[in-house]
Amino acid sequence: MDKFSVLSQYFGYSTFRQGQERLIDAILSGHDALGVMPTGGGKSLCYQVPALLLPGVTLVISPLISLMKDQVAALNRAGVDAAFLNSSLTSEEQFQVCRLARQGAYRLLYVAPERLGAESFLALVQGLDIALVAVDEAHCISQWGQDFRPSYLKIGDFLSALPRRPVVAAFTATATGEVQRDIVRLLGLRDPVCEVTGFDRPNLFFDVLRPADKLSTLLKLLRDRQGRSGIVYCATRAGVDRVAAALEERGFPTARYHAGMEDEARRQNQDDFQFDRKPVMVATNAFGMGIDKSNVGFVVHYNMPKSLEAYYQEAGRAGRDGESADCILLWSPGDIATARLLLESSGNEELDEKTRELVRRQEFRRLDAMVGYCRTAGCLRGYLLDYFGQDHPPACGSCGNCRGEFRQEDVTTSAQMILSCVVRVRRHLGYSVGKSLILQTLRGSRDARVASLGLDRLSTYGLMAQFPARQVRELIDFLVLEGLLRVEPAHSTLAPAGDAALVLRGERTVTMAVRADRPREEPAGGRRKKAAAPLPPQAEGLLSALKATRARLAQEERVPIYIIFSNASLSDMAVKAPRTREELLQVSGVGEFKAARYGQAFLDAIADYQRCRKDEHLD
Ligand code: ADP
Ligand code: MG
Ligand code: ZN
């Protein structure tokens, strides 16, 4: 058997995706590997294919229990012997898995990182022939990354405790250069073959809205997406409860998830979502790492997250099946304040003071980039790709900003007021001050500090008293983005920069692109670069029949529908309308094993459907 037959027989795919083949070849030829690929890029296959070809077992280290369960269920359905070991199993079950593992019954064994230090596990692995250790979500090893997990640091020791060092391969979706270096160093990868594929997810539509009323905007978004599955992320537990209650009240079957809920309730909600009993999940960022649900059609952020890494990872849970999906961020200036507060009050206790301070500064830099995303008038996809260091065309033509309408507003006068205030305060005091003091001066605040510094005697005092504070603050932020003001790193004070002098002399105008504020009726749909082509009408009908068959099988086997076949597979099947097993195998995502297990049910459904249509014509 070679990698191509494994790909088609077990997974039902005819070609590898970008990056997969190179990593698989590396692993098969005994090299360590590092794969950085976007969510949904197909990282699992990079170790699953070698696992089926290498002698011995592949250990997969994976951070979350539900994720393992899902992956193992999917593998078993594809005819691959796999199991997991984690605390969700009874000791009886664990014993059973260990026994079978020792007998060589599994091609893949998934374990949680916490387990690596356990005596019983170390005893087990001494007796195993381990060909490959695959570390999933490898960025968890780096304290610079988003989800630092101290237990990941044990992996290095674990590897050295093995009788024979296996090939080690690490995978992640989010890794800046810094995090990649951490992964290589801390896992002790030996001269790894690195594959960093693009971060772009062409099937995702990105948009940023700043609605006056978030809830009614959310309701509108959900109504336009009835019948699709989606996640709504909120920044806090209270937010989750509030939004979920509001949706339920209006008749949307809603699941919810946050760390403050009882385990059992959380599990139940997660299941309801996973099995599409409740298509909408409202959750904090505690939800998701363990979720492999591939048919998520939209991710709405009800609040701005604290970094673009977090945003891209959460938003990236949409459209893993390759179908077009929407990632919409709703934000308000209050979100920025909340995010700052959360960062101020957090801090990893396991780090020493100095490191903690470094991490904190890093986090504030990340937050600034996130705020920039909310405010940019440029291409949103481009902004994201820039952040992750990837080249891209200047405009994607298919994100909210590329499609949205902008008004160019001349803000020269306001810019002059702000800049001259910054200059005057600086001249008056002999040093620079921060944004809030500038804001107070411009708006004529009666704050004692303003008076005690004598700022109320400046000619710019109260110059913008008639502007709402929010607007002045925004203008200041805009001038920073434009490079007319500089935020000095030491104390976040403001200083004039770039062309500021030209603006003050009236030799340069300043225009700000303002997204026409009419609520955009329909942020998504029908205008994406790579949206799936619409199905021909007869295939639409067949697709519904196939979905019904899938739902029935999923019900019988008590698994989520996408574990049977993905939407992409069913669409392909509806178009090809296979009549024989051979034809069925040509459908994307249909491998030998699934064809044997489910093929007849789908072939029957297709035959039935076509017979009914013929009858209709005869009538
Ligand atoms: P990641 O872990 O990188 O986020 P997954 O491994 O979960 O992504 O894969 C995402 C989806 O892509 C899965 O449904 C998987 O079956 C599918 N997939 C992976 N490789 C291929 C391929 N070569 N051809 C078609 N689909 C693929
Ligand atoms: Mg994965
Ligand atoms: Zn764009």
XYZ file of C-alpha atoms and ligand atoms in Angstrom:
648
model
C 0.000 0.000 0.000
C 1.264 3.506 -0.722
C 0.152 6.913 0.435
C -2.161 7.376 -2.536
C -4.063 4.175 -1.946
C -4.341 4.988 1.751
C -5.720 8.397 0.811
C -8.361 7.003 -1.465
C -9.214 3.782 0.345
C -9.507 5.086 3.868
C -10.302 8.735 3.382
C -11.933 8.742 -0.022
C -9.905 11.648 -1.418
C -8.153 11.643 -4.738
C -5.535 14.338 -4.227
C -3.486 15.709 -1.404
C -3.932 19.272 -0.355
C -1.216 21.832 -0.322
C 1.565 20.841 2.057
C 0.233 17.436 2.986
C 2.316 15.375 0.634
C 5.608 16.949 1.583
C 5.006 16.381 5.287
C 3.838 12.816 4.747
C 6.900 12.036 2.637
C 9.147 13.518 5.295
C 7.587 11.457 8.044
C 7.623 8.257 5.988
C 11.307 8.699 5.278
C 12.077 9.063 8.975
C 12.373 12.847 9.302
C 10.845 15.020 11.979
C 8.327 17.497 10.664
C 6.576 20.728 11.510
C 3.336 21.604 9.751
C 1.813 25.062 10.086
C -1.448 25.023 8.195
C -4.661 26.931 8.642
C -7.607 25.463 10.460
C -9.363 23.087 8.155
C -6.185 22.731 6.091
C -6.025 19.015 6.733
C -3.324 18.603 9.344
C -4.728 15.374 10.769
C -4.238 13.553 7.503
C -0.522 14.389 7.645
C -0.043 11.986 10.528
C -2.968 9.663 9.880
C -1.697 8.578 6.460
C 1.800 7.750 7.775
C 0.210 6.001 10.765
C -1.401 3.579 8.348
C 1.832 2.948 6.475
C 4.457 2.794 9.206
C 5.045 -0.382 11.206
C 4.081 0.179 14.837
C 1.691 2.554 16.482
C 1.371 6.335 16.164
C 0.836 8.267 19.372
C -1.147 11.439 18.904
C -0.862 14.029 21.645
C -3.912 16.200 21.606
C -5.102 18.689 24.161
C -8.789 18.099 24.487
C -10.919 15.143 25.295
C -13.860 15.858 23.029
C -11.543 16.420 20.090
C -9.966 13.018 20.554
C -13.303 11.350 20.848
C -14.480 12.877 17.602
C -11.326 12.061 15.706
C -11.292 8.498 16.899
C -14.966 8.089 16.012
C -14.257 9.427 12.525
C -11.250 7.125 12.100
C -13.157 4.090 13.254
C -15.859 4.877 10.722
C -13.245 5.087 8.019
C -12.079 1.606 9.004
C -8.979 2.620 10.944
C -8.174 0.996 14.266
C -7.745 3.837 16.705
C -8.465 4.552 20.339
C -7.898 7.199 22.945
C -6.727 7.217 26.516
C -7.970 9.965 28.758
C -9.787 10.632 31.974
C -13.207 10.274 30.369
C -12.741 6.495 30.310
C -13.426 4.296 33.320
C -10.385 2.484 34.683
C -11.882 -0.695 33.263
C -11.988 0.855 29.795
C -8.493 2.250 30.153
C -7.230 -1.146 31.101
C -8.887 -2.613 28.033
C -7.357 -0.014 25.716
C -3.921 -0.604 27.226
C -4.268 -4.334 26.783
C -5.238 -4.005 23.142
C -2.518 -1.444 22.573
C 0.059 -3.906 23.857
C -1.275 -6.488 21.449
C -0.695 -4.054 18.621
C -4.393 -3.597 17.879
C -4.198 0.109 17.081
C -2.657 2.128 14.299
C -3.272 5.320 16.266
C -3.526 5.986 19.969
C -4.606 9.442 21.118
C -3.468 10.650 24.519
C -3.834 13.821 26.558
C -0.552 15.527 27.462
C -1.261 15.225 31.194
C -1.000 11.482 30.849
C 2.578 11.518 29.597
C 3.996 11.784 33.110
C 1.891 8.987 34.575
C 3.769 5.868 35.720
C 1.216 3.526 34.239
C 1.461 5.192 30.875
C 5.249 5.146 30.882
C 5.076 1.448 31.668
C 2.703 0.908 28.779
C 4.807 2.703 26.188
C 7.942 0.767 27.131
C 6.237 -2.218 25.619
C 4.948 -0.503 22.486
C 6.559 -0.176 19.126
C 6.056 3.548 18.566
C 6.714 4.635 15.005
C 5.583 8.227 15.209
C 4.622 10.755 17.828
C 2.339 13.442 16.436
C 1.831 16.562 18.516
C -1.374 18.316 17.560
C -2.043 21.968 18.485
C 1.686 22.217 19.084
C 1.552 25.967 19.763
C 0.291 25.038 23.238
C 3.919 24.437 24.166
C 4.878 28.070 23.797
C 4.119 30.661 26.388
C 4.106 33.191 23.559
C 1.241 31.400 21.935
C -2.405 31.761 22.680
C -3.098 28.651 24.673
C -0.009 27.876 26.659
C -0.394 24.531 28.405
C 2.332 23.688 30.870
C 1.623 19.978 30.408
C 2.945 20.283 26.854
C 6.368 20.987 28.310
C 6.444 17.362 29.491
C 6.517 16.052 25.950
C 10.268 16.556 25.617
C 11.011 14.459 28.707
C 8.557 11.867 27.600
C 10.303 11.482 24.259
C 13.664 10.996 25.906
C 12.206 8.357 28.208
C 11.270 6.153 25.246
C 13.482 3.145 24.527
C 13.828 4.287 20.918
C 13.214 7.804 19.711
C 10.375 7.762 17.170
C 9.820 10.262 14.391
C 8.225 13.372 15.867
C 5.857 15.599 13.944
C 4.197 18.762 15.237
C 1.163 20.568 13.852
C -0.476 23.875 14.509
C -2.617 26.480 12.801
C -1.376 29.520 14.615
C 2.304 30.069 14.889
C 4.277 33.206 14.439
C 7.982 32.680 13.793
C 8.644 32.970 17.500
C 6.181 30.241 18.367
C 7.512 28.008 15.599
C 11.014 28.286 17.020
C 9.675 27.439 20.481
C 7.983 24.351 19.121
C 11.140 23.088 17.448
C 13.287 23.810 20.499
C 10.992 22.585 23.263
C 9.938 19.415 21.475
C 13.522 18.809 20.452
C 12.634 18.335 16.789
C 15.676 17.191 14.843
C 16.246 19.144 11.687
C 12.532 19.029 10.897
C 11.017 19.411 7.466
C 8.894 22.538 7.871
C 5.856 23.237 5.805
C 4.124 26.536 6.341
C 1.206 26.773 3.980
C -0.762 29.898 3.488
C -3.072 31.250 6.116
C -5.692 32.285 3.613
C -9.070 30.595 3.830
C -10.700 31.544 0.534
C -14.056 30.047 1.483
C -14.404 32.359 4.483
C -16.119 35.709 4.126
C -14.888 38.297 6.635
C -16.795 41.307 7.794
C -16.658 43.788 10.652
C -19.726 45.672 11.776
C -20.156 48.259 14.447
C -23.883 48.166 15.055
C -25.747 50.584 17.277
C -27.738 47.623 18.548
C -25.775 44.389 18.565
C -28.627 42.129 19.528
C -30.941 43.141 16.715
C -28.055 42.886 14.253
C -27.297 39.406 15.544
C -30.935 38.384 15.192
C -30.943 39.597 11.622
C -27.755 37.677 10.871
C -29.259 34.523 12.336
C -32.526 34.894 10.475
C -30.624 35.163 7.210
C -28.842 31.956 8.115
C -31.734 29.835 9.337
C -30.965 26.172 9.117
C -27.207 26.645 9.173
C -25.076 25.803 12.106
C -23.064 28.573 13.738
C -21.219 29.834 16.786
C -21.708 33.173 18.537
C -18.747 34.090 20.716
C -19.180 36.462 23.649
C -16.406 37.864 25.826
C -17.903 36.925 29.189
C -20.031 34.241 30.823
C -22.689 36.804 31.676
C -22.731 37.846 28.043
C -23.257 34.245 26.959
C -26.187 33.818 29.319
C -27.766 37.070 28.250
C -27.425 36.521 24.508
C -28.442 32.860 24.686
C -31.547 33.749 26.689
C -32.468 36.475 24.211
C -32.143 34.055 21.286
C -34.145 31.346 22.991
C -36.865 33.825 23.768
C -37.140 34.552 20.069
C -37.373 30.930 19.153
C -33.836 30.084 18.068
C -32.829 26.687 19.449
C -29.653 27.725 21.226
C -26.943 25.793 23.010
C -24.587 27.567 25.365
C -21.168 26.883 26.801
C -18.908 28.553 29.317
C -16.584 27.549 32.105
C -19.090 28.515 34.808
C -21.533 25.763 33.847
C -21.807 22.319 35.379
C -19.862 19.652 33.477
C -22.996 17.747 32.647
C -24.851 20.780 31.293
C -21.836 21.712 29.230
C -21.567 18.281 27.753
C -25.257 18.208 26.960
C -25.113 21.595 25.227
C -22.056 20.606 23.275
C -23.775 17.442 22.106
C -26.916 19.331 21.119
C -24.793 21.567 18.968
C -22.584 18.844 17.576
C -25.574 16.751 16.566
C -27.362 19.784 15.086
C -30.257 19.494 17.515
C -29.487 23.086 18.414
C -27.797 24.709 15.443
C -26.608 27.838 17.254
C -23.987 27.759 19.992
C -23.447 30.821 22.154
C -20.181 30.491 24.031
C -17.119 32.064 25.531
C -13.735 31.257 24.071
C -13.682 28.234 26.404
C -15.618 26.534 23.640
C -13.997 25.359 20.497
C -10.560 23.889 20.886
C -12.137 20.498 21.262
C -14.617 20.945 18.490
C -14.056 19.394 15.138
C -17.539 20.078 13.807
C -16.872 20.671 10.164
C -20.230 22.060 9.036
C -20.139 25.324 10.962
C -21.564 27.857 8.501
C -20.862 31.048 10.426
C -19.015 32.412 13.400
C -20.238 35.699 14.812
C -18.198 37.517 17.427
C -20.478 39.495 19.670
C -17.452 41.161 21.238
C -13.994 41.923 19.992
C -11.488 39.239 21.072
C -8.156 40.176 22.570
C -5.932 39.253 19.666
C -6.036 38.422 15.997
C -4.586 35.015 16.786
C -7.596 34.315 18.949
C -9.925 35.846 16.420
C -8.574 33.918 13.471
C -8.621 30.681 15.378
C -12.182 31.134 16.579
C -13.505 32.515 13.312
C -11.610 29.750 11.532
C -13.921 27.150 13.043
C -16.330 28.130 10.304
C -16.233 26.338 6.983
C -13.830 23.529 7.779
C -15.694 21.439 5.255
C -14.594 23.856 2.555
C -18.079 25.280 1.993
C -18.467 29.028 2.028
C -18.976 30.389 5.509
C -19.158 33.775 7.217
C -16.984 35.288 9.905
C -18.574 38.429 11.237
C -17.241 40.566 14.022
C -19.603 42.912 15.851
C -17.754 45.392 17.973
C -18.208 48.515 20.005
C -15.650 50.805 21.628
C -16.710 49.344 24.969
C -15.214 46.026 23.843
C -11.791 47.611 23.728
C -12.108 48.800 27.305
C -13.295 45.350 28.399
C -10.440 43.632 26.583
C -7.939 45.938 28.295
C -9.469 45.217 31.643
C -9.292 41.477 31.056
C -5.638 41.744 30.084
C -4.807 43.889 33.114
C -6.331 41.400 35.473
C -4.942 38.249 33.889
C -1.451 36.936 34.246
C 0.041 33.488 34.274
C 0.930 32.651 37.856
C 3.464 30.109 36.725
C 5.703 32.788 35.244
C 8.166 34.950 37.105
C 7.614 38.687 37.374
C 9.850 39.687 34.492
C 8.468 37.184 32.031
C 4.968 38.083 33.084
C 5.623 41.711 32.260
C 7.007 40.731 28.841
C 3.998 38.581 28.138
C 1.699 41.396 29.181
C 3.361 43.886 26.878
C 3.088 41.401 24.058
C -0.591 40.979 24.798
C -1.229 44.688 24.599
C 0.519 44.806 21.249
C -1.757 42.028 20.080
C -4.767 43.933 21.289
C -3.698 46.991 19.305
C -3.524 44.927 16.144
C -6.981 43.571 16.867
C -8.366 47.083 17.288
C -6.740 48.011 13.997
C -8.664 45.202 12.322
C -11.945 46.590 13.637
C -11.156 50.042 12.405
C -9.408 49.439 9.141
C -11.082 50.588 5.974
C -8.800 48.348 3.946
C -9.221 44.751 2.874
C -9.943 42.632 5.951
C -8.458 39.475 4.512
C -5.374 41.445 3.596
C -5.103 42.806 7.116
C -5.214 39.295 8.567
C -2.690 37.922 6.109
C -0.361 40.851 6.779
C -0.528 40.101 10.432
C 0.459 36.495 9.874
C 3.216 37.588 7.564
C 1.824 36.400 4.277
C 1.849 38.209 0.946
C -1.462 38.903 -0.732
C -3.054 41.065 -3.390
C -3.987 44.567 -2.186
C -7.695 43.792 -2.141
C -9.420 40.421 -2.048
C -12.620 41.800 -3.535
C -14.696 39.519 -1.370
C -14.566 40.728 2.230
C -16.953 43.169 3.858
C -14.666 46.121 3.341
C -13.840 45.265 -0.255
C -17.554 44.997 -1.006
C -18.771 47.651 1.390
C -19.371 51.249 0.543
C -17.304 53.982 2.030
C -17.695 57.662 2.309
C -14.493 59.700 2.261
C -14.886 62.214 4.998
C -12.672 65.288 5.199
C -11.498 65.448 8.795
C -8.731 68.012 8.292
C -10.190 70.534 10.729
C -10.632 68.021 13.525
C -7.158 66.670 12.841
C -5.739 70.185 13.171
C -7.515 70.695 16.472
C -6.149 67.479 17.906
C -2.625 67.911 16.585
C -2.391 71.465 17.794
C -3.616 70.433 21.217
C -0.917 67.750 21.377
C 1.726 70.279 20.343
C 0.565 72.938 22.790
C 0.278 70.666 25.781
C 3.751 69.385 25.095
C 5.158 72.875 24.778
C 3.378 74.000 27.919
C 4.461 71.107 30.113
C 7.766 70.270 28.556
C 6.752 66.616 28.198
C 4.123 64.534 26.377
C 0.935 63.218 27.892
C -1.408 60.349 27.083
C -4.614 60.152 25.151
C -7.004 60.728 28.038
C -5.465 64.025 29.088
C -5.511 65.284 25.488
C -9.110 64.217 25.236
C -10.035 65.996 28.464
C -8.301 69.172 27.375
C -9.979 69.188 23.977
C -13.377 68.623 25.490
C -12.913 71.229 28.207
C -13.025 68.815 31.131
C -13.311 70.255 34.647
C -11.105 67.489 35.971
C -8.809 68.675 38.749
C -5.726 67.312 37.027
C -6.384 69.399 33.908
C -6.623 72.545 35.990
C -3.658 71.756 38.205
C -1.460 71.346 35.139
C -2.781 74.635 33.765
C -4.148 72.983 30.629
C -7.396 74.913 30.991
C -5.503 78.067 30.058
C -4.432 76.744 26.661
C -6.167 78.050 23.545
C -7.110 74.508 22.570
C -8.932 73.905 25.847
C -12.564 73.087 25.090
C -11.998 73.336 21.348
C -13.920 70.123 20.706
C -16.426 70.434 23.516
C -19.305 69.889 21.126
C -17.899 66.561 19.843
C -18.898 63.348 21.644
C -15.943 61.912 23.557
C -16.229 58.741 21.564
C -15.729 60.549 18.312
C -12.689 62.458 19.530
C -11.157 59.262 20.800
C -11.742 57.648 17.446
C -10.198 60.529 15.604
C -7.120 60.305 17.798
C -6.853 56.568 17.069
C -7.251 57.291 13.392
C -4.427 59.863 13.455
C -2.238 57.213 15.063
C -3.110 54.720 12.330
C -2.396 57.410 9.728
C 1.021 58.029 11.241
C 0.258 61.653 12.140
C 0.514 60.869 15.825
C 2.950 58.491 17.419
C 2.311 56.556 20.600
C 5.558 56.558 22.525
C 6.124 53.076 23.871
C 7.431 53.937 27.336
C 4.299 55.600 28.749
C 1.837 55.508 25.845
C 2.116 59.266 25.421
C 1.205 61.015 22.187
C 3.598 62.969 20.017
C 3.135 64.527 16.577
C 4.653 62.484 13.772
C 4.987 62.227 10.013
C 3.194 64.965 8.145
C 1.679 66.531 11.280
C 3.364 69.866 10.638
C 1.999 69.985 7.067
C -1.499 69.300 8.319
C -1.201 72.037 10.938
C -0.080 74.522 8.290
C -3.013 73.558 6.113
C -0.741 72.085 3.436
C -2.165 68.591 3.673
C -5.712 67.449 4.034
C -6.768 64.405 6.016
C -9.559 62.151 4.854
C -10.987 59.238 6.694
C -12.867 56.428 5.023
C -16.079 55.856 6.876
C -18.062 52.797 6.056
C -21.480 54.076 4.987
C -23.311 53.461 8.187
C -26.542 52.104 6.851
C -26.873 48.668 8.386
C -25.658 46.418 5.669
C -28.585 44.276 4.771
C -26.786 41.132 4.084
C -23.114 40.930 4.935
C -22.641 37.666 3.137
C -23.744 35.544 0.296
C -23.381 35.363 -3.422
C -20.228 37.349 -3.790
C -17.369 35.308 -2.605
C -14.360 34.542 -4.623
C -14.515 30.824 -4.320
C -18.065 30.196 -3.240
C -19.196 26.745 -4.215
C -21.001 26.768 -7.525
C -24.755 26.453 -7.025
C -26.039 22.973 -7.626
C -28.204 22.291 -10.668
C -31.903 22.084 -9.662
C -32.224 18.309 -9.913
C -29.126 17.886 -7.721
C -30.658 20.208 -5.111
C -33.582 17.829 -4.712
C -31.335 14.811 -4.551
C -29.126 16.531 -2.012
C -32.080 16.854 0.367
C -32.768 13.154 -0.016
C -29.125 12.329 0.690
C -29.129 14.553 3.736
C -32.166 12.734 5.054
C -30.370 9.432 4.607
C -27.333 10.793 6.384
C -29.450 12.083 9.258
C -31.074 8.680 9.635
C -27.735 6.847 9.696
C -26.268 9.375 12.122
C -29.238 8.882 14.387
C -28.890 5.121 14.259
C -25.214 5.228 15.053
C -25.465 8.146 17.462
C -22.737 10.156 15.787
C -22.752 13.697 14.408
C -23.811 13.820 10.765
C -20.442 15.014 9.455
C -18.797 11.878 10.769
C -20.830 9.918 8.225
C -20.141 12.272 5.282
C -19.330 15.976 5.057
C -21.631 18.411 3.263
C -19.006 18.710 0.567
C -19.148 14.946 -0.011
C -22.931 14.935 -0.182
C -22.970 17.821 -2.664
C -20.495 15.991 -4.846
C -22.601 12.867 -4.550
C -25.737 14.789 -5.527
C -24.043 16.086 -8.657
C -22.509 12.765 -9.673
C -25.592 10.735 -8.693
C -23.682 7.441 -8.726
C -25.557 4.252 -9.610
C -22.921 1.685 -8.763
C -20.377 1.124 -6.048
C -17.590 1.974 -8.488
C -19.215 5.266 -9.332
C -19.793 5.940 -5.668
C -16.071 5.574 -4.980
C -15.440 8.482 -7.358
C -17.248 10.802 -4.973
C -14.958 12.956 -2.840
C -14.784 11.701 0.720
C -16.021 8.186 -0.051
C -13.390 5.578 0.756
C -13.580 1.789 0.531
C -14.641 1.395 4.101
C -17.369 3.986 4.096
C -18.582 2.728 0.739
C -18.938 -0.727 2.231
C -20.600 0.537 5.360
C -22.917 3.205 4.046
C -22.787 2.881 0.289
C -25.898 0.815 -0.169
C -28.042 3.203 1.851
C -27.008 6.114 -0.324
C -27.236 4.211 -3.605
C -30.756 3.202 -2.616
C -31.641 6.783 -1.785
C -30.376 7.912 -5.187
C -32.283 5.170 -7.025
C -35.469 5.971 -5.096
C -35.140 9.623 -5.827
C -34.679 9.053 -9.534
C -37.582 6.626 -9.717
C -39.875 9.191 -8.068
C -38.800 11.860 -10.498
C -39.486 9.600 -13.455
C -42.928 8.844 -12.060
C -43.586 12.544 -11.735
C -42.792 12.999 -15.400
C -45.102 10.185 -16.440
C -48.021 11.651 -14.500
P -7.061 20.828 10.606
O -6.721 19.883 11.718
O -5.882 21.249 9.807
O -7.855 22.015 11.075
P -8.550 18.624 9.597
O -7.443 17.658 9.626
O -9.574 18.520 10.673
O -8.006 20.101 9.570
O -9.251 18.549 8.146
C -10.306 19.406 7.787
C -11.197 18.752 6.754
O -10.517 18.626 5.517
C -11.634 17.362 7.146
O -13.006 17.248 6.881
C -10.804 16.457 6.252
O -11.440 15.242 6.002
C -10.672 17.300 4.993
N -9.481 16.939 4.203
C -8.235 16.727 4.665
N -7.392 16.408 3.662
C -8.125 16.405 2.523
C -7.829 16.138 1.136
N -6.598 15.811 0.725
N -8.853 16.229 0.243
C -10.098 16.568 0.662
N -10.434 16.820 1.934
C -9.468 16.740 2.867
Mg -6.773 19.651 13.759
Zn -10.973 42.238 1.004
